Coordinates of C-alpha atoms and ligand atoms in Angstrom, one line a residue:
X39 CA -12.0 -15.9 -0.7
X40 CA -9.9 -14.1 1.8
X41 CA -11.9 -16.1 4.6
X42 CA -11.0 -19.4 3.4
X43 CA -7.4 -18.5 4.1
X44 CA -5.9 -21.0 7.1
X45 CA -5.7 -17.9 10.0
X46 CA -7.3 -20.1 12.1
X47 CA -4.9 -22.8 12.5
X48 CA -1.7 -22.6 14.2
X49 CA -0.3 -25.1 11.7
X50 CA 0.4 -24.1 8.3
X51 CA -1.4 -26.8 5.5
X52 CA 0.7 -29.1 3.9
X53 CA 1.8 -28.0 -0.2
X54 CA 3.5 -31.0 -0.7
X55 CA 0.8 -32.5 -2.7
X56 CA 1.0 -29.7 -5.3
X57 CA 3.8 -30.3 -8.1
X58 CA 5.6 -27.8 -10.4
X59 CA 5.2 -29.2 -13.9
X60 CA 7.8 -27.2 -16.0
X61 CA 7.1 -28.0 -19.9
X62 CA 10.4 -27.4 -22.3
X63 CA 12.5 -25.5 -19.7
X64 CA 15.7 -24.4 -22.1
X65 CA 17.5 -22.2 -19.4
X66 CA 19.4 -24.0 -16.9
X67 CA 19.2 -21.2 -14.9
X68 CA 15.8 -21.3 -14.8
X69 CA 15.5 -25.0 -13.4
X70 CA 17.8 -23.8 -11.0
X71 CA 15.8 -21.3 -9.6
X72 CA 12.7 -22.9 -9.7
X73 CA 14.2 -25.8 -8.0
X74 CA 15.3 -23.2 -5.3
X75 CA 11.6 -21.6 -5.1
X76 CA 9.5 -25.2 -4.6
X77 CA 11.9 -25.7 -1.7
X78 CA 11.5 -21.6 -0.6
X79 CA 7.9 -22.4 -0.2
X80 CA 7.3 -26.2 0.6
X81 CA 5.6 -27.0 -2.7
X82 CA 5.8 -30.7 -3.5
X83 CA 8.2 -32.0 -6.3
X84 CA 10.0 -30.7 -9.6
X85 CA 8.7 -32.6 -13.1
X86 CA 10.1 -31.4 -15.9
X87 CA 9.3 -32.7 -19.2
X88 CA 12.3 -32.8 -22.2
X89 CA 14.4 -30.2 -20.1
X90 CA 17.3 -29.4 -21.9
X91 CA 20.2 -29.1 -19.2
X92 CA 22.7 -27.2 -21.5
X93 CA 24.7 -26.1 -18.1
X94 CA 24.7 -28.2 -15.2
X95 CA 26.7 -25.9 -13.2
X96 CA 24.2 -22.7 -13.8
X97 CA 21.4 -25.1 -12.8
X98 CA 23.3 -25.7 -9.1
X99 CA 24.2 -23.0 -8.7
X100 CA 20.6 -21.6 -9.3
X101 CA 19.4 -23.6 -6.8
X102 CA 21.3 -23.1 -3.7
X103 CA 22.1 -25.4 -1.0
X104 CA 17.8 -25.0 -0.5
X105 CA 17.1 -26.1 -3.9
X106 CA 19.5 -29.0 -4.3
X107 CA 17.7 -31.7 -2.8
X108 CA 14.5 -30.8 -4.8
X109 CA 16.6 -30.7 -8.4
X110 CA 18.5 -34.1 -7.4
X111 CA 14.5 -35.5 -7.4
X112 CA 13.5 -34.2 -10.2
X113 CA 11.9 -36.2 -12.6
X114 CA 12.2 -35.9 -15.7
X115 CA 9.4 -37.4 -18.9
X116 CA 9.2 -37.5 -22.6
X117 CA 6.1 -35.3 -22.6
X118 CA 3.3 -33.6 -20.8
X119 CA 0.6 -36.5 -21.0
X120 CA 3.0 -38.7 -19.3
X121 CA 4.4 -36.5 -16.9
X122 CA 0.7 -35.6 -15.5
X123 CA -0.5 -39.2 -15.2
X124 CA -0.3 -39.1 -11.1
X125 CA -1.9 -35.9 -11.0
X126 CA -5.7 -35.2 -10.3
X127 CA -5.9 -31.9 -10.3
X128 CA -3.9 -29.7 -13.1
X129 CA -3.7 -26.0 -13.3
X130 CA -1.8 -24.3 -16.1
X131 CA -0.7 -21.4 -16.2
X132 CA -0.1 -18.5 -18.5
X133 CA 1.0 -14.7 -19.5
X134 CA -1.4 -14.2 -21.5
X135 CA -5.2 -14.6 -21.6
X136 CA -6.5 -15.0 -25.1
X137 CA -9.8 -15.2 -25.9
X138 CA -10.0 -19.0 -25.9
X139 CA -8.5 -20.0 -22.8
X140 CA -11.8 -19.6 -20.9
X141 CA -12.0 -18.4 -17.3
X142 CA -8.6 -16.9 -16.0
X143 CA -7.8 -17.3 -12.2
X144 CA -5.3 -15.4 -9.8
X145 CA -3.2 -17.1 -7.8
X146 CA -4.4 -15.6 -4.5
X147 CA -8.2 -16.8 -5.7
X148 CA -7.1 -20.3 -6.6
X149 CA -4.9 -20.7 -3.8
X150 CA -7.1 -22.0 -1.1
X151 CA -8.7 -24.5 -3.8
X152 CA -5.7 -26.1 -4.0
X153 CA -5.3 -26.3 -0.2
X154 CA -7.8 -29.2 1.1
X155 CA -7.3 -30.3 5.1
X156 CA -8.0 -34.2 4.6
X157 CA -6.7 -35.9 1.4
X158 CA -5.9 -33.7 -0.7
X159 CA -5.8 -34.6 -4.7
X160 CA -2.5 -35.1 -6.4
X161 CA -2.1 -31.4 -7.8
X162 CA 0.0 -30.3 -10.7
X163 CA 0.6 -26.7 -11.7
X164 CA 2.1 -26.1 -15.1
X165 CA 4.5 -23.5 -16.7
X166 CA 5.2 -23.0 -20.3
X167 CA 8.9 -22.6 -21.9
X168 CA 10.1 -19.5 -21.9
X169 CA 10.0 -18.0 -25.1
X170 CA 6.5 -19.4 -26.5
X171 CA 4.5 -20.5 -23.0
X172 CA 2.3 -23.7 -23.3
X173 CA 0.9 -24.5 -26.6
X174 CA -3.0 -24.7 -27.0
X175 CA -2.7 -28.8 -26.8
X176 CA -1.0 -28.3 -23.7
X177 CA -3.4 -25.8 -21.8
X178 CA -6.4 -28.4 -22.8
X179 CA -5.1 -31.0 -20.2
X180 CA -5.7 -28.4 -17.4
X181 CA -8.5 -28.2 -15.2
X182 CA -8.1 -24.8 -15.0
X183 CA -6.0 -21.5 -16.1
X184 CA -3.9 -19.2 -13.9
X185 CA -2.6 -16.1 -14.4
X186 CA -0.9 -14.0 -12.3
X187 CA -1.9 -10.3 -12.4
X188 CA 0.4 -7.6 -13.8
X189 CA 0.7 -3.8 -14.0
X190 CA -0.4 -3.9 -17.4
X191 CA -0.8 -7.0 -20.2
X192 CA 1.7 -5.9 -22.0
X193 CA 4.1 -6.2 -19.1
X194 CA 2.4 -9.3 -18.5
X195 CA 5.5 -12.0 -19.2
X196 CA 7.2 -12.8 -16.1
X197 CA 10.7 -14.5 -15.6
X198 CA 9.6 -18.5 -15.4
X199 CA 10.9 -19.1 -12.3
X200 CA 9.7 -16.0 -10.9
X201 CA 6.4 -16.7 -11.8
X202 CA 6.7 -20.6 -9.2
X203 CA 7.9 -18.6 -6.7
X204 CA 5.2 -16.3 -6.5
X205 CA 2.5 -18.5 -7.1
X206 CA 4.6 -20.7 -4.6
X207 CA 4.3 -17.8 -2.2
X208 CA 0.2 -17.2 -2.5
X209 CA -0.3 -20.6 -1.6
X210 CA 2.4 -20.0 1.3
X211 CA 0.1 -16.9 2.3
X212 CA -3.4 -19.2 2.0
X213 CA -1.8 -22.2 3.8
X214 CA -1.5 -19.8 6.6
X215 CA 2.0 -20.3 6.5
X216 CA 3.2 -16.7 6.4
X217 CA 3.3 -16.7 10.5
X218 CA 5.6 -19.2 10.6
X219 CA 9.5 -18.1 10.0
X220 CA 10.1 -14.7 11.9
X221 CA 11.1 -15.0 15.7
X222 CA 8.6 -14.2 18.1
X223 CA 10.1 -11.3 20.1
X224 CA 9.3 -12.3 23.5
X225 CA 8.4 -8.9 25.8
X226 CA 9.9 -9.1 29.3
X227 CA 8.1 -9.7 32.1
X228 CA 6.7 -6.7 34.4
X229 CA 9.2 -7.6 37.0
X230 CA 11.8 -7.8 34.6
X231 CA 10.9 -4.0 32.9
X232 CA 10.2 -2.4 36.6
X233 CA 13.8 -4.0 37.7
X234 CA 15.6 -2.3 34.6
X235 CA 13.4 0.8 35.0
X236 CA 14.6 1.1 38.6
X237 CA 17.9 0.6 38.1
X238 CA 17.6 3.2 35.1
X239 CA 16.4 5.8 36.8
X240 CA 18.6 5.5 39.9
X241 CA 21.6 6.4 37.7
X242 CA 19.8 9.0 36.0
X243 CA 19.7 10.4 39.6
X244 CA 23.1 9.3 40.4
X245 CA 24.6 11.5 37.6
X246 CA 22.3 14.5 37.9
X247 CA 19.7 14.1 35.0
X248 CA 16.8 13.5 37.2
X249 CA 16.6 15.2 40.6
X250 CA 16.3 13.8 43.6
X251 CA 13.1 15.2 44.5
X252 CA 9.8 13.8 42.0
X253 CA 12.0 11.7 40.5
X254 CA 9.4 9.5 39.9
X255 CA 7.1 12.4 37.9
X256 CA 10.3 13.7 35.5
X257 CA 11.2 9.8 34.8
X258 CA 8.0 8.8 33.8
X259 CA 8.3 10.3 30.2
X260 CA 11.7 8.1 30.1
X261 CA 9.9 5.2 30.7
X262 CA 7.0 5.7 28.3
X263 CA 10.1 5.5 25.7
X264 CA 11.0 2.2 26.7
X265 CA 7.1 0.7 27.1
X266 CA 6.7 1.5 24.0
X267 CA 9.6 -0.5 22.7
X268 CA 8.1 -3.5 24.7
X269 CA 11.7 -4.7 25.5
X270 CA 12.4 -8.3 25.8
X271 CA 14.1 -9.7 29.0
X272 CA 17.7 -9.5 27.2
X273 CA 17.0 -5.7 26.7
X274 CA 16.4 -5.4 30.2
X275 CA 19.9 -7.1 31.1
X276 CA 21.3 -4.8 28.8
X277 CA 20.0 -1.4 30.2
X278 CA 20.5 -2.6 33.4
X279 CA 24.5 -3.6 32.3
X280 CA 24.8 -0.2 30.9
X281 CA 24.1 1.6 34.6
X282 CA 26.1 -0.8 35.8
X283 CA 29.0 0.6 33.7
X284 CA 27.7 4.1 34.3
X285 CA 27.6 3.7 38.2
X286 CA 31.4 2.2 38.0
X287 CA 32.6 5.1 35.6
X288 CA 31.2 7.6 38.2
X289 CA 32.4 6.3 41.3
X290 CA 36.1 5.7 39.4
X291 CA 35.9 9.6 38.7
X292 CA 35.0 10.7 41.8
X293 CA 37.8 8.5 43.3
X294 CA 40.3 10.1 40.7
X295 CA 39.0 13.9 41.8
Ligands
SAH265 N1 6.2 -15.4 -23.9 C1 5.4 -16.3 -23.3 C2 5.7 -16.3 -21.8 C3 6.5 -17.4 -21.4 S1 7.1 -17.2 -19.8 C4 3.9 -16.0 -23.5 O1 3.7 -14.9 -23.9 O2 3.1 -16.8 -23.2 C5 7.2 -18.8 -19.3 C6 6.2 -19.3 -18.4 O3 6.2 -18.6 -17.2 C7 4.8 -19.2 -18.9 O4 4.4 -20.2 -19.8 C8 4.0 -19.4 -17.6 O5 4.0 -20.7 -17.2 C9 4.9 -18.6 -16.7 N2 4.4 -17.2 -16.6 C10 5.0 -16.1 -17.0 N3 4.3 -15.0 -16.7 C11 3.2 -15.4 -16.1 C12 2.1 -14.8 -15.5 N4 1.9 -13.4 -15.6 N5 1.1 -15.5 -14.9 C13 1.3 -16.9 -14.8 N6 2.3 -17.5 -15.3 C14 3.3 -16.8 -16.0

């Protein structure tokens, strides 16, 4: 499956086509933070069906600033069958197998299913309330059954929001999204590095670490250090404005001698 994941493109594929269905959610909290994990990961909308929203406040505060928009959108329906009638594609999920529940996927297999380049289906993937999970009349309107794996099944219940955000997150990782947010550390250019490494290891001369003579040969293991660390062009401003401050400092005390 691993090869179906979107490496190749530059541009992670679309999620918002895949709702989170949440069925009898009686924790405000857990809106909240599930609210905060569709927005985390660029999952579609928030469809809850009878919600009980006992504390507002919990529920906001659950969210974050990133969740708000998503809860404000929320919609909410009387029960499941109406709340899925957009959908053409419905997953449900669960924390525990049972016998009867047919084939059981993992997120990271079922990931890139859900992931189509051109038109994708309406998807829906649905989570149970807390205490009981979805009923057997709820589980037989999905296409299909996910679970997500566990250290052991009887550790196999997971926090209900938890569980969005890390199915959220697999189909992050298969969207080939997972590039995407940290900076690119830019190296220097050559001409930048040689300029800072110049400067460095005149100063190094200038106060008596290097000598004169082969200066070159004894500052080579310096600079292996710092290629190493493929500095980025403000790294080489910086070393360069500390042997500026060195050079000054010297020729103050020699001036003060
Ligand atoms: N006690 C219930 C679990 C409810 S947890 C039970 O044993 O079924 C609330 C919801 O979180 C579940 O209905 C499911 O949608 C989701 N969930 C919890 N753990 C999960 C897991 N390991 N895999 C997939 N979904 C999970």
């Amino acid at each position: 499956m691993s090869e179906e994941r979107n490496k190749g493109n530059k541009e992670p594929l679309s999620r918002k086509h895949i709702d989170i269905v949440l069925v009898d959610p009686q924790k405000s909290e857990n809106i909240g933070a599930a609210a905060r994990a569709i927005a985390n990961m660029g999952l579609g909308g928030l469809v809850l069906v009878r919600p009980r929203f006992s504390k507002p406040e919990l529920m906001e505060a659950a969210a974050t600033k990133t969740g708000l928009s998503v809860l404000r959108l929320a919609l909410s329906f009387p029960d499941l069958k109406s709340a899925l009638e957009p959908h053409q594609l419905i997953i449900g999920t669960t924390a525990r197998p049972g016998s009867h529940r047919g084939i059981i996927h993992s997120p990271r297999d079922l990931a890139p299913q859900l992931l189509k380049l051109e038109d994708p289906p309406k998807v829906a993937i649905v989570f149970g309330t807390e205490r009981q999970g979805l009923t057997t009349e709820d589980l037989r309107l999905c296409h299909k059954v996910m679970m997500i794996p566990t250290h052991n099944l009887l550790s196999s219940s997971l926090n209900l929001a938890q569980a969005v955000l890390i199915i959220g997150y697999e189909l992050l990782l298969a969207a080939g999204g997972e590039g995407s947010n940290p900076l690119p550390i830019v190296p220097s250019s050559m001409k930048d590095f040689e300029r800072a490494m110049e400067d460095l290891e005149s100063v190094l001369v200038t106060i008596g670490f290097l000598p004169e003579m082969n200066k070159g040969h004894w500052f080579m293991n310096v600079k292996k250090i710092f290629q190493r660390s493929q500095l980025t062009r403000g790294e080489c401003d910086l070393i360069q404005g500390i042997c500026r401050q060195l050079r000054y400092y010297v020729g103050k005390e020699k001036k003060e001698d």
